[in-house]
Short mmCIF file of C-alpha atoms and ligand atoms in Angstrom, two decimals:
data_model
loop_
_atom_site.label_atom_id
_atom_site.label_comp_id
_atom_site.label_asym_id
_atom_site.label_seq_id
_atom_site.Cartn_x
_atom_site.Cartn_y
_atom_site.Cartn_z
CA UNK U 1 -26.23 19.42 91.92
CA UNK U 2 -25.53 21.76 94.80
CA UNK U 3 -23.88 25.11 95.06
CA UNK U 4 -20.80 23.20 96.23
CA UNK U 5 -20.51 21.45 92.85
CA UNK U 6 -20.38 24.86 91.18
CA UNK U 7 -17.30 26.01 93.03
CA UNK U 8 -14.03 25.85 91.17
CA UNK U 9 -11.99 23.52 93.37
CA UNK U 10 -8.48 22.17 92.82
CA UNK U 11 -7.26 19.84 95.55
CA UNK U 12 -4.12 18.50 93.85
CA UNK U 13 -1.27 20.78 92.76
CA UNK U 14 2.53 20.66 92.85
CA UNK U 15 5.21 23.32 93.31
CA UNK U 16 8.99 23.44 93.20
CA UNK U 17 8.95 22.08 96.73
CA UNK U 18 8.52 18.68 95.04
CA UNK U 19 8.49 18.10 91.27
CA UNK U 20 6.52 21.09 90.01
CA UNK U 21 8.29 23.87 88.13
CA UNK U 22 6.68 26.93 89.79
CA UNK U 23 7.11 28.37 93.26
CA UNK U 24 4.20 27.89 95.71
CA UNK U 25 3.28 31.59 95.23
CA UNK U 26 3.24 31.20 91.45
CA UNK U 27 0.94 28.17 91.72
CA UNK U 28 -1.40 30.19 93.95
CA UNK U 29 -1.25 33.11 91.54
CA UNK U 30 -2.40 30.79 88.73
CA UNK U 31 -5.21 29.54 90.94
CA UNK U 32 -6.34 33.14 91.52
CA UNK U 33 -6.15 34.11 87.87
CA UNK U 34 -8.10 30.95 86.91
CA UNK U 35 -10.87 31.90 89.38
CA UNK U 36 -10.30 28.94 91.68
CA UNK U 37 -12.38 29.14 94.88
CA UNK U 38 -10.60 26.44 96.92
CA UNK U 39 -7.04 25.29 96.27
CA UNK U 40 -4.75 22.77 97.97
CA UNK U 41 -1.00 22.54 97.55
CA UNK U 42 -0.16 18.82 97.63
CA UNK U 43 3.53 18.30 96.98
CA UNK U 44 4.97 14.79 96.99
CA UNK U 45 6.05 13.79 100.50
CA UNK U 46 6.72 17.34 101.67
CA UNK U 47 4.89 20.33 103.14
CA UNK U 48 7.83 22.70 102.62
CA UNK U 49 5.80 24.86 100.22
CA UNK U 50 2.70 25.14 102.37
CA UNK U 51 3.68 28.19 104.45
CA UNK U 52 4.55 30.26 101.39
CA UNK U 53 1.27 29.32 99.68
CA UNK U 54 -0.67 30.08 102.84
CA UNK U 55 0.95 33.50 103.17
CA UNK U 56 0.40 34.29 99.50
CA UNK U 57 -3.31 33.51 99.65
CA UNK U 58 -3.97 35.24 102.98
CA UNK U 59 -6.57 37.99 102.63
CA UNK U 60 -7.21 37.08 98.98
CA UNK U 61 -10.40 35.77 97.48
CA UNK U 62 -9.48 32.07 97.67
CA UNK U 63 -9.67 29.40 100.35
CA UNK U 64 -6.34 27.61 100.89
CA UNK U 65 -6.10 23.99 102.06
CA UNK U 66 -2.70 22.75 103.30
CA UNK U 67 -2.04 19.35 101.78
CA UNK U 68 0.45 16.68 100.82
CA UNK U 69 0.56 13.72 98.40
CA UNK U 70 2.22 10.83 100.19
CA UNK U 71 3.76 7.84 98.41
CA UNK U 72 2.79 4.54 100.03
CA UNK U 73 3.34 0.85 99.33
CA UNK U 74 0.34 -1.45 99.34
CA UNK U 75 0.54 -5.06 98.14
CA UNK U 76 3.68 -4.18 96.18
CA UNK U 77 1.95 -1.27 94.39
CA UNK U 78 2.87 2.39 94.94
CA UNK U 79 -0.35 4.17 95.88
CA UNK U 80 -0.45 7.98 96.23
CA UNK U 81 -2.58 9.24 99.10
CA UNK U 82 -3.56 12.89 99.38
CA UNK U 83 -3.63 14.24 102.91
CA UNK U 84 -5.98 17.24 102.73
CA UNK U 85 -6.22 19.93 105.38
CA UNK U 86 -3.40 18.45 107.40
CA UNK U 87 -1.88 20.49 110.21
CA UNK U 88 1.36 21.84 108.71
CA UNK U 89 2.86 22.25 112.19
CA UNK U 90 2.43 18.60 113.13
CA UNK U 91 5.87 17.40 114.25
CA UNK U 92 5.21 13.72 113.61
CA UNK U 93 4.02 14.45 110.09
CA UNK U 94 7.17 16.47 109.39
CA UNK U 95 9.39 13.72 110.81
CA UNK U 96 7.71 10.99 108.76
CA UNK U 97 7.97 13.07 105.59
CA UNK U 98 11.65 13.73 106.13
CA UNK U 99 12.23 9.96 106.42
CA UNK U 100 10.52 9.45 103.06
CA UNK U 101 12.86 12.07 101.60
CA UNK U 102 15.91 10.16 102.84
CA UNK U 103 14.47 7.15 101.00
CA UNK U 104 14.04 9.24 97.84
CA UNK U 105 17.70 10.24 97.94
CA UNK U 106 18.87 6.60 98.25
CA UNK U 107 16.48 5.57 95.50
CA UNK U 108 17.91 8.30 93.23
CA UNK U 109 21.39 6.83 93.60
CA UNK U 110 20.10 3.35 92.72
CA UNK U 111 18.15 4.75 89.76
CA UNK U 112 21.30 6.39 88.44
CA UNK U 113 23.31 3.20 88.93
CA UNK U 114 20.70 1.25 86.99
CA UNK U 115 21.00 3.76 84.13
CA UNK U 116 24.80 3.62 84.02
CA UNK U 117 24.84 -0.21 84.42
CA UNK U 118 22.70 -0.33 81.27
CA UNK U 119 25.07 1.91 79.32
CA UNK U 120 23.33 5.27 79.72
CA UNK U 121 25.08 8.36 81.05
CA UNK U 122 24.76 9.38 84.69
CA UNK U 123 22.12 12.10 85.14
CA UNK U 124 21.93 12.32 88.92
CA UNK U 125 23.70 15.70 89.11
CA UNK U 126 21.17 17.28 86.75
CA UNK U 127 18.29 15.51 88.49
CA UNK U 128 19.39 16.85 91.87
CA UNK U 129 19.76 20.30 90.39
CA UNK U 130 16.24 20.15 88.95
CA UNK U 131 15.10 19.13 92.43
CA UNK U 132 16.67 22.28 93.83
CA UNK U 133 19.27 20.32 95.77
CA UNK U 134 16.72 18.93 98.20
CA UNK U 135 15.99 15.37 99.24
CA UNK U 136 12.75 15.64 97.31
CA UNK U 137 14.32 14.23 94.15
CA UNK U 138 12.03 11.98 92.11
CA UNK U 139 11.33 10.48 88.72
CA UNK U 140 10.09 13.76 87.21
CA UNK U 141 13.50 15.34 87.93
CA UNK U 142 15.24 12.36 86.33
CA UNK U 143 12.88 12.68 83.37
CA UNK U 144 13.82 16.35 82.91
CA UNK U 145 17.51 15.40 83.20
CA UNK U 146 17.12 12.71 80.50
CA UNK U 147 15.45 15.28 78.22
CA UNK U 148 18.27 17.76 78.89
CA UNK U 149 20.80 15.08 77.87
CA UNK U 150 18.70 14.62 74.68
CA UNK U 151 18.02 10.97 75.42
CA UNK U 152 14.31 11.73 75.02
CA UNK U 153 12.23 14.55 73.57
CA UNK U 154 9.51 14.91 76.17
CA UNK U 155 8.04 13.51 79.39
CA UNK U 156 5.77 11.13 77.52
CA UNK U 157 8.72 9.53 75.77
CA UNK U 158 10.69 9.26 79.02
CA UNK U 159 7.83 7.49 80.79
CA UNK U 160 7.56 5.01 77.91
CA UNK U 161 11.26 4.21 77.60
CA UNK U 162 12.72 4.85 81.05
CA UNK U 163 11.92 4.98 84.78
CA UNK U 164 9.01 2.51 84.68
CA UNK U 165 8.98 -1.18 85.63
CA UNK U 166 11.18 -3.20 83.27
CA UNK U 167 12.90 -0.11 81.81
CA UNK U 168 16.27 1.51 82.59
CA UNK U 169 16.31 3.71 85.68
CA UNK U 170 13.47 1.96 87.46
CA UNK U 171 13.96 0.92 91.07
CA UNK U 172 11.35 -1.00 93.01
CA UNK U 173 11.26 1.26 96.05
CA UNK U 174 9.72 0.45 99.40
CA UNK U 175 7.53 3.37 100.50
CA UNK U 176 5.89 3.48 103.95
CA UNK U 177 2.82 1.26 104.24
CA UNK U 178 -0.63 2.61 103.44
CA UNK U 179 -1.58 1.84 107.04
CA UNK U 180 1.22 3.88 108.60
CA UNK U 181 0.59 6.79 106.23
CA UNK U 182 -3.12 6.83 107.06
CA UNK U 183 -2.25 6.94 110.75
CA UNK U 184 0.00 9.94 110.19
CA UNK U 185 -2.64 11.76 108.11
CA UNK U 186 -5.35 11.13 110.70
CA UNK U 187 -3.12 12.21 113.59
CA UNK U 188 -2.47 15.49 111.82
CA UNK U 189 -6.26 15.96 111.40
CA UNK U 190 -6.11 15.52 107.62
CA UNK U 191 -8.50 13.73 105.27
CA UNK U 192 -7.13 10.75 103.34
CA UNK U 193 -7.99 10.63 99.63
CA UNK U 194 -6.63 8.13 97.08
CA UNK U 195 -5.07 10.12 94.23
CA UNK U 196 -5.78 9.17 90.57
CA UNK U 197 -7.13 5.67 91.41
CA UNK U 198 -7.32 4.58 87.76
CA UNK U 199 -3.55 4.94 87.38
CA UNK U 200 -2.72 1.83 89.38
CA UNK U 201 -4.37 -0.46 86.83
CA UNK U 202 -5.67 -2.77 89.55
CA UNK U 203 -8.10 -5.52 88.58
CA UNK U 204 -11.52 -5.39 90.17
CA UNK U 205 -10.75 -7.70 93.10
CA UNK U 206 -7.47 -5.93 93.97
CA UNK U 207 -9.22 -2.58 93.73
CA UNK U 208 -11.95 -3.84 96.06
CA UNK U 209 -9.34 -5.03 98.58
CA UNK U 210 -7.59 -1.70 98.40
CA UNK U 211 -10.74 0.38 98.84
CA UNK U 212 -12.06 -1.77 101.69
CA UNK U 213 -8.76 -1.56 103.51
CA UNK U 214 -8.47 2.17 102.84
CA UNK U 215 -11.94 2.71 104.28
CA UNK U 216 -11.13 0.63 107.37
CA UNK U 217 -8.03 2.76 107.85
CA UNK U 218 -10.21 5.89 107.87
CA UNK U 219 -9.80 6.98 104.24
CA UNK U 220 -12.74 9.11 103.10
CA UNK U 221 -12.30 10.09 99.48
CA UNK U 222 -11.34 9.14 95.94
CA UNK U 223 -9.98 11.60 93.42
CA UNK U 224 -12.40 11.07 90.56
CA UNK U 225 -11.62 14.06 88.37
CA UNK U 226 -7.89 14.47 87.81
CA UNK U 227 -5.24 15.04 85.14
CA UNK U 228 -4.50 11.37 84.41
CA UNK U 229 -8.14 10.18 84.23
CA UNK U 230 -9.94 9.69 80.93
CA UNK U 231 -13.69 10.37 80.60
CA UNK U 232 -14.22 6.63 81.04
CA UNK U 233 -12.07 6.57 84.20
CA UNK U 234 -14.22 9.38 85.62
CA UNK U 235 -17.38 7.45 84.80
CA UNK U 236 -16.05 4.21 86.38
CA UNK U 237 -14.80 5.90 89.52
CA UNK U 238 -17.99 7.92 89.89
CA UNK U 239 -19.84 4.61 90.27
CA UNK U 240 -17.21 3.05 92.54
CA UNK U 241 -17.05 6.15 94.75
CA UNK U 242 -20.81 6.08 95.27
CA UNK U 243 -20.88 2.29 95.77
CA UNK U 244 -18.34 2.58 98.58
CA UNK U 245 -19.88 5.78 99.92
CA UNK U 246 -16.64 7.65 99.52
CA UNK U 247 -16.59 11.38 98.86
CA UNK U 248 -15.36 12.64 95.50
CA UNK U 249 -12.36 14.88 94.96
CA UNK U 250 -11.21 17.01 92.04
CA UNK U 251 -7.63 18.06 91.30
CA UNK U 252 -5.61 19.02 88.25
CA UNK U 253 -2.34 17.37 89.44
CA UNK U 254 -0.74 20.45 87.91
CA UNK U 255 3.09 20.33 87.80
CA UNK U 256 4.27 22.63 85.05
CA UNK U 257 2.64 24.79 82.33
CA UNK U 258 4.09 22.82 79.43
CA UNK U 259 4.07 19.35 80.98
CA UNK U 260 0.65 19.10 82.60
CA UNK U 261 -2.63 18.18 80.92
CA UNK U 262 -4.66 20.63 83.02
CA UNK U 263 -3.82 24.04 84.35
CA UNK U 264 -4.75 24.85 87.97
CA UNK U 265 -8.54 24.70 88.36
CA UNK U 266 -9.09 23.21 84.89
CA UNK U 267 -9.80 19.53 85.58
CA UNK U 268 -13.36 18.47 84.66
CA UNK U 269 -15.98 19.41 87.26
CA UNK U 270 -16.95 16.68 89.72
CA UNK U 271 -20.00 14.65 88.54
CA UNK U 272 -23.28 15.83 90.10
CA UNK U 273 -24.06 12.54 91.80
CA UNK U 274 -20.94 12.64 94.00
CA UNK U 275 -20.64 14.16 97.43
CA UNK U 276 -17.79 16.70 97.11
CA UNK U 277 -15.16 16.22 99.80
CA UNK U 278 -15.01 20.02 100.20
CA UNK U 279 -18.50 19.99 101.71
CA UNK U 280 -16.61 19.13 104.93
CA UNK U 281 -15.12 22.62 105.05
CA UNK U 282 -18.41 24.42 104.56
CA UNK U 283 -18.81 25.00 108.27
CA UNK U 284 -15.43 26.70 108.49
CA UNK U 285 -16.31 29.50 106.11
CA UNK U 286 -19.20 30.49 103.88
CA UNK U 287 -17.80 29.99 100.39
P1 AMP Y 1 8.10 9.53 91.98
O1 AMP Y 1 7.13 9.95 93.05
O2 AMP Y 1 9.46 10.08 92.18
O3 AMP Y 1 8.09 8.04 91.74
O4 AMP Y 1 7.63 10.19 90.63
C1 AMP Y 1 6.30 10.18 90.21
C2 AMP Y 1 6.10 11.42 89.37
O5 AMP Y 1 6.63 11.20 88.07
C3 AMP Y 1 4.64 11.74 89.14
O6 AMP Y 1 4.10 12.47 90.21
C4 AMP Y 1 4.74 12.60 87.90
O7 AMP Y 1 5.20 13.88 88.24
C5 AMP Y 1 5.84 11.90 87.13
N1 AMP Y 1 5.26 10.91 86.19
C6 AMP Y 1 5.01 9.61 86.42
N2 AMP Y 1 4.50 9.02 85.32
C7 AMP Y 1 4.40 9.98 84.39
C8 AMP Y 1 3.97 10.03 83.02
N3 AMP Y 1 3.52 8.95 82.40
N4 AMP Y 1 4.03 11.22 82.39
C9 AMP Y 1 4.50 12.32 83.00
N5 AMP Y 1 4.92 12.34 84.28
C10 AMP Y 1 4.89 11.19 84.96
MN1 MN Y 2 4.83 14.46 90.38
MN1 MN Y 3 0.48 11.11 92.07
MN1 MN Y 4 0.40 14.59 92.08
#
C-alpha cells in the first residue's frame, strides 16, 4: 500500500459528448464534490468534451487527465481501449475518431432497420436526439429511445431483450483493429488500458492471446476496478494484471446518475498489490 493507492482516482467517465447524460463540466463538478483527486474524461470514440472538462477543472483542487475510450475489433470481439493522457490536439487522433463516428452513424441506420424488419417501431430519430444530433450515436441512445417508446422499462431490460447479439437491433459492426487503435494512442502520447476486461467473457486461452498481443502493441494497463466488475472479477483480474506485469486502473464508467452502478470516484479502491497506473503521473505534479 502506498500513498498513491489512497488517492481517490477515477479514470473512466462519460459525458454528453458520447453516451453520458451530464455535460463535461457537470461530470467534473461531481468529481470535485466526491473528493476525487485525479479524474479522466473518457468518452466513447470522441474527445469533444475534453476541452470543457479541462477548463472547468483548471485552478481547482483536482488533477485532470484527458482521455478517450476507443471501440476496437479484435478476433471478432469488440474490445474497449482507454487512451489515458492523450494529447487532445493530436490531429491524427481527431481524424481517426471522426472516422469511427461516421461508422457509428451507418451502424445506427442498420440497427434501426433491424428493429423495423423485426416488427418494432423505428427509434432512430429519438436515438439521434438523445445523442445530441452528433455522429456519436450508440447503443445507450437506442436503449433510452426504446425506454421512451415504452418497449422496455430500464437499461437492464433493454440489454437483455435488444441490442445484443441474437436480439433485435444488434448489428455486428466492424470497429478499427486493436493494432491500429494502439498505434493512434501511442502516437498521441497516451497510455493504452483495456477497459472492463471481464466483460468480454473470453476463455482463458483467448484472454491470454489478447493480453499478449495488447502488451506487444504497447498496452500498459488493465482496468481492474470498474462499474461492470464483480468482486470476483476484481480478484481474478488482480492476479492476471500482476502475472502479466500490467499496471492496474480504476474507473467508475459513470454515465448517468440513475443508470450507473457507481457515481464518479465511487468504484472500489484498487487492490494493494497492484501498481496503480497513475504512478506514471507522479513526476508531473506532487499529488
Ligand atoms: P456502443 O459503444 O454504441 O456499442 O454502446 C455500448 C454502450 O452501451 C456501453 O458503453 C454502455 O453505455 C451501454 N451498455 C452496454 N451494455 C449495457 C448493459 N448491459 N447495461 C447498461 N448499459 C449497457
Ligand atoms: Mn457507454
Ligand atoms: Mn466500455
Ligand atoms: Mn465506458
